[in-house]
Short mmCIF file of N, CA and C in Angstrom, two decimals:
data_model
loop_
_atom_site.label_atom_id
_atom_site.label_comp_id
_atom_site.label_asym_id
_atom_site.label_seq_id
_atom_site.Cartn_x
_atom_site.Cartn_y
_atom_site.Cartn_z
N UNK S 1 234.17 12.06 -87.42
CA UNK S 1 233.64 10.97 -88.20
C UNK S 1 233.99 9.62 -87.58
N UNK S 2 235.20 9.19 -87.20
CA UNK S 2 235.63 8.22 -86.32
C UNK S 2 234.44 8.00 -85.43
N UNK S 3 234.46 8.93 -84.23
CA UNK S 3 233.15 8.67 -83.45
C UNK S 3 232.20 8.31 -83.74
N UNK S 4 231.48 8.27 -84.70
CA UNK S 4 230.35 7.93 -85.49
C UNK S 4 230.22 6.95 -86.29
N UNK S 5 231.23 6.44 -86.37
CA UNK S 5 231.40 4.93 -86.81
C UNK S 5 231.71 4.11 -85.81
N UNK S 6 232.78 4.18 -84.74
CA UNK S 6 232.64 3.62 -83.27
C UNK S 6 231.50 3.20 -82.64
N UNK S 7 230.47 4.48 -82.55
CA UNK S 7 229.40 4.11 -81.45
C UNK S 7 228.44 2.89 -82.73
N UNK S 8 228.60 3.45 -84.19
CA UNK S 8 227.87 2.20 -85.09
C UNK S 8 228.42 0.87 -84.72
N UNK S 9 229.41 1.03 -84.70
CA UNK S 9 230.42 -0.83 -84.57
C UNK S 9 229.69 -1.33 -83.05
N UNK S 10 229.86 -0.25 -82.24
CA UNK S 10 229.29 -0.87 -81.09
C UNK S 10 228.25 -1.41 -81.33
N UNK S 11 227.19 -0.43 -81.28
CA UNK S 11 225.64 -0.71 -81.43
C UNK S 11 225.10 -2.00 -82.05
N UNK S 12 226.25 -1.93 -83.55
CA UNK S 12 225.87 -3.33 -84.27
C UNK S 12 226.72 -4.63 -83.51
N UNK S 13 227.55 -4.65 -82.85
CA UNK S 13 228.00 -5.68 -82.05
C UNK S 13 226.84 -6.01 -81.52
N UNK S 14 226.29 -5.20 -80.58
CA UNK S 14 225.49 -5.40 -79.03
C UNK S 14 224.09 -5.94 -80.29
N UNK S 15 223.88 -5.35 -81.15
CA UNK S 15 222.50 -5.88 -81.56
C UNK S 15 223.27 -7.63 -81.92
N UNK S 16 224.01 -7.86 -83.09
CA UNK S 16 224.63 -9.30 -83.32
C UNK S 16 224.33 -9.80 -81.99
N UNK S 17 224.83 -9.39 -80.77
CA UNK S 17 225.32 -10.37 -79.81
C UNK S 17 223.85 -10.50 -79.04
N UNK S 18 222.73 -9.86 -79.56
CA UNK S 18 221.47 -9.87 -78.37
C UNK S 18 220.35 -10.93 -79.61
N UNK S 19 220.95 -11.06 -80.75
CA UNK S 19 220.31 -11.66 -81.47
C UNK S 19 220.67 -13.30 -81.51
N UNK S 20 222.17 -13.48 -80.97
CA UNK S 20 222.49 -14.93 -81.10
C UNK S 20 221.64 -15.90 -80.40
N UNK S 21 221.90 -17.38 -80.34
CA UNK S 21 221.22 -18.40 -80.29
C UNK S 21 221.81 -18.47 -79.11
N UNK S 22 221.33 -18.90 -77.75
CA UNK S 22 222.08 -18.95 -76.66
C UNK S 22 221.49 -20.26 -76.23
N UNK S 23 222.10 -21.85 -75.59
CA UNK S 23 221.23 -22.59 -74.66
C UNK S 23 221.30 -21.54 -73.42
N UNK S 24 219.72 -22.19 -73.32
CA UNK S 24 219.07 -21.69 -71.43
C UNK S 24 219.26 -22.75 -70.66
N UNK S 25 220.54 -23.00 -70.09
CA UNK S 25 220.99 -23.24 -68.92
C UNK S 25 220.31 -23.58 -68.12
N UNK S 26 219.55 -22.65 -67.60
CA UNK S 26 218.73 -22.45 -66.08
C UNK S 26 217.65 -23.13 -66.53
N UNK S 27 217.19 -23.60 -67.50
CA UNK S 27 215.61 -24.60 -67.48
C UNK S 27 216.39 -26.24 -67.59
N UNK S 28 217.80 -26.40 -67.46
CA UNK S 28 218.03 -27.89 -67.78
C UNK S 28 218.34 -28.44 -66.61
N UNK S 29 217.50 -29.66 -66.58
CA UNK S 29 217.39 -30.49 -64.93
C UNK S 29 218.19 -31.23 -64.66
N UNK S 30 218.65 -31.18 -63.47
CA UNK S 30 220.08 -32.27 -63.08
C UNK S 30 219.41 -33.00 -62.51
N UNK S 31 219.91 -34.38 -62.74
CA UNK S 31 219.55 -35.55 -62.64
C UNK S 31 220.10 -35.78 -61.41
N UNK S 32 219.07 -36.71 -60.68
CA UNK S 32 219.31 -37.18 -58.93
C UNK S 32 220.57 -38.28 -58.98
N UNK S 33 221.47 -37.93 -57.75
CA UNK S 33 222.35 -39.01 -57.85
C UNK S 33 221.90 -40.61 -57.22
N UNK S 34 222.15 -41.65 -57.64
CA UNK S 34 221.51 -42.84 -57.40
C UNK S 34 221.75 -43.30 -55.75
N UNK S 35 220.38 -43.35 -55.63
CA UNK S 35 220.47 -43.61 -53.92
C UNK S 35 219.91 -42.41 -53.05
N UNK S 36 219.48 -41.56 -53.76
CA UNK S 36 219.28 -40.00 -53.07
C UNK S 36 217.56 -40.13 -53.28
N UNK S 37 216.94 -41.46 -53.20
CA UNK S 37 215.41 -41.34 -53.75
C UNK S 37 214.83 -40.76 -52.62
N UNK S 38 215.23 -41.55 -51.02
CA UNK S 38 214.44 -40.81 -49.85
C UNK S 38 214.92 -40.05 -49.63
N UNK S 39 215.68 -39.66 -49.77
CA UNK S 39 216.62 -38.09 -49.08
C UNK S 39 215.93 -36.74 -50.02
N UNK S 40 215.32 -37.18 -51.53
CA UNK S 40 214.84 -36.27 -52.43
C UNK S 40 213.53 -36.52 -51.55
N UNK S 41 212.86 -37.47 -51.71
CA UNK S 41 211.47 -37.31 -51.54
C UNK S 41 211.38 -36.44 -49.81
N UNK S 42 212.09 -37.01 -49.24
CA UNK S 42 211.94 -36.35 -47.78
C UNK S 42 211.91 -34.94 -48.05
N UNK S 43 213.24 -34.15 -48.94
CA UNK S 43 213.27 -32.54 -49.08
C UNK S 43 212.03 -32.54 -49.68
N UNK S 44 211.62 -33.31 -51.12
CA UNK S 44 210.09 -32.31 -50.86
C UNK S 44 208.71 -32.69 -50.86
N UNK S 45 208.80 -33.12 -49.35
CA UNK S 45 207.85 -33.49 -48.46
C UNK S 45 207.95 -32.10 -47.65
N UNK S 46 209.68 -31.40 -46.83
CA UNK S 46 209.43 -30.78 -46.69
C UNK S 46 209.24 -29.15 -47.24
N UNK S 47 209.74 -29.33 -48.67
CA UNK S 47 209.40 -28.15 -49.50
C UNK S 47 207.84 -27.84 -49.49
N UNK S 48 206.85 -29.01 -49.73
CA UNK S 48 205.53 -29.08 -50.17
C UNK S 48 204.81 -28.81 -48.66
N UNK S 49 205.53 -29.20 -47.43
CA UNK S 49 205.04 -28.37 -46.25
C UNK S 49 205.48 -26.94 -45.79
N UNK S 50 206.77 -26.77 -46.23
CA UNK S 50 206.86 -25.15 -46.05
C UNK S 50 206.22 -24.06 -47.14
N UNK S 51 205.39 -24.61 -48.01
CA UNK S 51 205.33 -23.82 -49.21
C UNK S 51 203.86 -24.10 -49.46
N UNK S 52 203.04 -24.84 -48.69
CA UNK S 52 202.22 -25.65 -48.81
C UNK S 52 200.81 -24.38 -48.83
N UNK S 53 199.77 -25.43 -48.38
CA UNK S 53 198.64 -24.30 -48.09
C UNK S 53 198.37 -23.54 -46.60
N UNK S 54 198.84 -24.79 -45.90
CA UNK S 54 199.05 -24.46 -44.14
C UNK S 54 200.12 -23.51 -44.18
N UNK S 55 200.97 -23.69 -44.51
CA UNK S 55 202.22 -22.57 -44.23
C UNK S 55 201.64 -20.69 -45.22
N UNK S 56 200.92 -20.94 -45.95
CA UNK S 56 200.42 -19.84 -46.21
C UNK S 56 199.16 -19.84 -45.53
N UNK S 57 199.04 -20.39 -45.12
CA UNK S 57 197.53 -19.63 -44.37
C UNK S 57 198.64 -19.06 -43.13
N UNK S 58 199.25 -19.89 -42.21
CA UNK S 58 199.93 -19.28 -40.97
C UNK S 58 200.93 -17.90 -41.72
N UNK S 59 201.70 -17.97 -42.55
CA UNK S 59 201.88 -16.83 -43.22
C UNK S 59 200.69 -15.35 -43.10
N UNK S 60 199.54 -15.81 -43.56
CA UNK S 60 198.91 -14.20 -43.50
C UNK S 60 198.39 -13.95 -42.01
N UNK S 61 198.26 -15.30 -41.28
CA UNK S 61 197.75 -14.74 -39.97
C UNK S 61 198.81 -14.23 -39.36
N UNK S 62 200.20 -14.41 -39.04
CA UNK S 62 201.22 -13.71 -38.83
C UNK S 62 201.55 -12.28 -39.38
N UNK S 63 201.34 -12.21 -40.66
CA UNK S 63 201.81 -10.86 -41.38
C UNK S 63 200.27 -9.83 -40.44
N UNK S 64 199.87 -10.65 -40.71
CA UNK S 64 197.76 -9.54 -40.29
C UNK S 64 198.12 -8.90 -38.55
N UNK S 65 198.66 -10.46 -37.93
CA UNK S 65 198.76 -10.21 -36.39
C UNK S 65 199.80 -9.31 -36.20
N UNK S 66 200.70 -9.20 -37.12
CA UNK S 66 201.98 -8.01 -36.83
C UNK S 66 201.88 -6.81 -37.42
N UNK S 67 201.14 -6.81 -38.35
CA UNK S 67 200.65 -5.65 -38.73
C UNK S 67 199.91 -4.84 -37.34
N UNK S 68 199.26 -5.05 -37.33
CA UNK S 68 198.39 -4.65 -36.36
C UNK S 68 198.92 -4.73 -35.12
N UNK S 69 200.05 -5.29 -34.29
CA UNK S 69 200.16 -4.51 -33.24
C UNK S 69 201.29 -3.67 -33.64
N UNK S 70 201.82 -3.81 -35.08
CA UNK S 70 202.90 -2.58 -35.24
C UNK S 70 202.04 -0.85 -35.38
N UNK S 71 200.89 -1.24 -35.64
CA UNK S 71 199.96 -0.41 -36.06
C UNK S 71 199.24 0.21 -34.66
N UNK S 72 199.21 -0.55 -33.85
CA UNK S 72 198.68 -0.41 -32.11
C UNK S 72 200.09 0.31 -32.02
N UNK S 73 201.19 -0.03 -31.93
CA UNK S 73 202.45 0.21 -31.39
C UNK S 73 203.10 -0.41 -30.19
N UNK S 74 202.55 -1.81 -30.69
CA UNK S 74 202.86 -2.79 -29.38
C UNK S 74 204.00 -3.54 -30.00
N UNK S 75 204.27 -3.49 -31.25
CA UNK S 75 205.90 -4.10 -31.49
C UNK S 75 206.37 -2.80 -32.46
N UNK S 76 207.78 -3.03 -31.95
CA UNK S 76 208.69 -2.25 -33.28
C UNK S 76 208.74 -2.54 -34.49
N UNK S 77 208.82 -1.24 -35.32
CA UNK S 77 208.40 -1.50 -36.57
C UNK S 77 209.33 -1.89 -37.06
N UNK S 78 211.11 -2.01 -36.92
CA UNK S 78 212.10 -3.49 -37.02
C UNK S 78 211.51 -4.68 -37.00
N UNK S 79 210.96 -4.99 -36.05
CA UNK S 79 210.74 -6.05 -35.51
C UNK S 79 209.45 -6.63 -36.62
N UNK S 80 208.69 -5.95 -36.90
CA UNK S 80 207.45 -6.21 -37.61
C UNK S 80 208.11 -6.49 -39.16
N UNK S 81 209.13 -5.55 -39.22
CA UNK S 81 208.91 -5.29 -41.02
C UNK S 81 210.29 -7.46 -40.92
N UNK S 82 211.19 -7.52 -39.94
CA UNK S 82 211.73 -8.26 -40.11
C UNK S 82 210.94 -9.76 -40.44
N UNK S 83 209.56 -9.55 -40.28
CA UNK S 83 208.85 -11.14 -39.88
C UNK S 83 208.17 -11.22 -41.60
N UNK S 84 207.78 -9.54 -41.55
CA UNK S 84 207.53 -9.68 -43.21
C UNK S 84 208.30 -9.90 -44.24
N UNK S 85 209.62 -9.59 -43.75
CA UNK S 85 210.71 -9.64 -45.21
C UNK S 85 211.31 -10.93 -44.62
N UNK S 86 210.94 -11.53 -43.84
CA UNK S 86 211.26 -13.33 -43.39
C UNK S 86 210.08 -13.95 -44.16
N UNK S 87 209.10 -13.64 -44.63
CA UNK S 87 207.60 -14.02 -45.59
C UNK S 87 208.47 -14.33 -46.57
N UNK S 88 208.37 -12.89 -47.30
CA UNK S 88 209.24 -12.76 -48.76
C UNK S 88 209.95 -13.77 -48.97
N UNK S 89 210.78 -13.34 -48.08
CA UNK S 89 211.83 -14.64 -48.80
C UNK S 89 211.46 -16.16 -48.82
N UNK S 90 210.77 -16.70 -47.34
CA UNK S 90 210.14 -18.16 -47.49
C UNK S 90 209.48 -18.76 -48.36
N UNK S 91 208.54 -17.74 -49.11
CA UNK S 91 208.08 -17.96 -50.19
C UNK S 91 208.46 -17.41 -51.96
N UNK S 92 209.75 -16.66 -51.74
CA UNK S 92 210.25 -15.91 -52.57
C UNK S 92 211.50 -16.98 -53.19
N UNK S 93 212.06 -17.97 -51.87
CA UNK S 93 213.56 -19.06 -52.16
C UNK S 93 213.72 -19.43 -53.36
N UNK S 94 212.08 -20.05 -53.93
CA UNK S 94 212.25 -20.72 -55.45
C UNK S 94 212.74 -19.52 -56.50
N UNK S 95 212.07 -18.37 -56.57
CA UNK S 95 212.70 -17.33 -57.42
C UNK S 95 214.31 -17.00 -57.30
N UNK S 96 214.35 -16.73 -55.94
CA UNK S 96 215.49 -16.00 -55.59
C UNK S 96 216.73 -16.97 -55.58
N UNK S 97 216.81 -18.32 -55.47
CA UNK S 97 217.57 -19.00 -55.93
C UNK S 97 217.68 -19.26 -57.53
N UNK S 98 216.60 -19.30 -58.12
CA UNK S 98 216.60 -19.37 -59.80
C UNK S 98 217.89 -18.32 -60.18
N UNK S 99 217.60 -17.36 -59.82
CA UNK S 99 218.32 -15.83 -60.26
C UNK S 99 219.60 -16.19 -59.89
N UNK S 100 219.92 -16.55 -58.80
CA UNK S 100 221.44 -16.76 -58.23
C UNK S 100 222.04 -17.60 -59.52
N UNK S 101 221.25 -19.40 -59.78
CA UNK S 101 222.17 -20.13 -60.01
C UNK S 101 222.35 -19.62 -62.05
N UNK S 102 221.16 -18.98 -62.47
CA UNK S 102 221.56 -17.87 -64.10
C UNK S 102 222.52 -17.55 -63.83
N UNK S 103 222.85 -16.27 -62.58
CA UNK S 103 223.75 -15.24 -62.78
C UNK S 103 224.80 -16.06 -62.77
N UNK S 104 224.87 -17.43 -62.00
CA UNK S 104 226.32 -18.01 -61.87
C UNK S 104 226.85 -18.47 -63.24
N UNK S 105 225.49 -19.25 -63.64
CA UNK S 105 225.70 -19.95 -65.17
C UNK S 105 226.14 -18.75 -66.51
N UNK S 106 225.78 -17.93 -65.76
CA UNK S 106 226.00 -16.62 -66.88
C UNK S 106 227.29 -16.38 -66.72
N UNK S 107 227.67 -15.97 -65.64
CA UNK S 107 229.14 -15.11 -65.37
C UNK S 107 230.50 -16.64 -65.68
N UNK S 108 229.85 -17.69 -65.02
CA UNK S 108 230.88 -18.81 -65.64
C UNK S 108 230.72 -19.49 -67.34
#
């Protein structure tokens, strides 16, 4: 009988604790420090060129051109899959940093 009231106490903890009011952290914007106006605008000048429409167009002609000689067997398929999972991430940074700075805000 113990056991069966245990795994209840749990269960109703974890529901209480998935029901509370939590601030979301990760949507609140930090404010630029004063004097950082060109140094911001410069990063995204170059965010808006690495992320841009040119950088995805050169993106698929790269992924298409390596495909295909990994597919000929004129490069290694290391070598090929490394240029694609170098894609991912170039265009993946904004996500994949989101996630980092939650988990930090979470665990601290």
């Amino acid at each position: 009988m113990t056991n069966l009231s245990s795994k209840f106490r749990v269960s109703l903890a974890a529901a209480l604790a998935a029901g509370a009011p939590v601030a979301a952290q990760a949507q609140t914007a930090l404010a630029d420090p004063r004097g950082s106006g060109p140094i911001v605008s410069a990063v995204q000048w170059l965010q808006g060129t690495l992320l841009g429409t040119v950088a995805t167009v050169v993106a698929v002609i790269a992924v298409a051109c390596v495909g295909f000689m990994m597919l000929t067997g004129r490069m290694n398929w290391r070598y090929g899959a490394v240029v694609i999972l170098g894609c991912f991430i170039l265009f993946g940074a904004v996500s994949i940093v989101a996630g980092i700075r939650s988990t930090a805000a979470f665990a601290g």
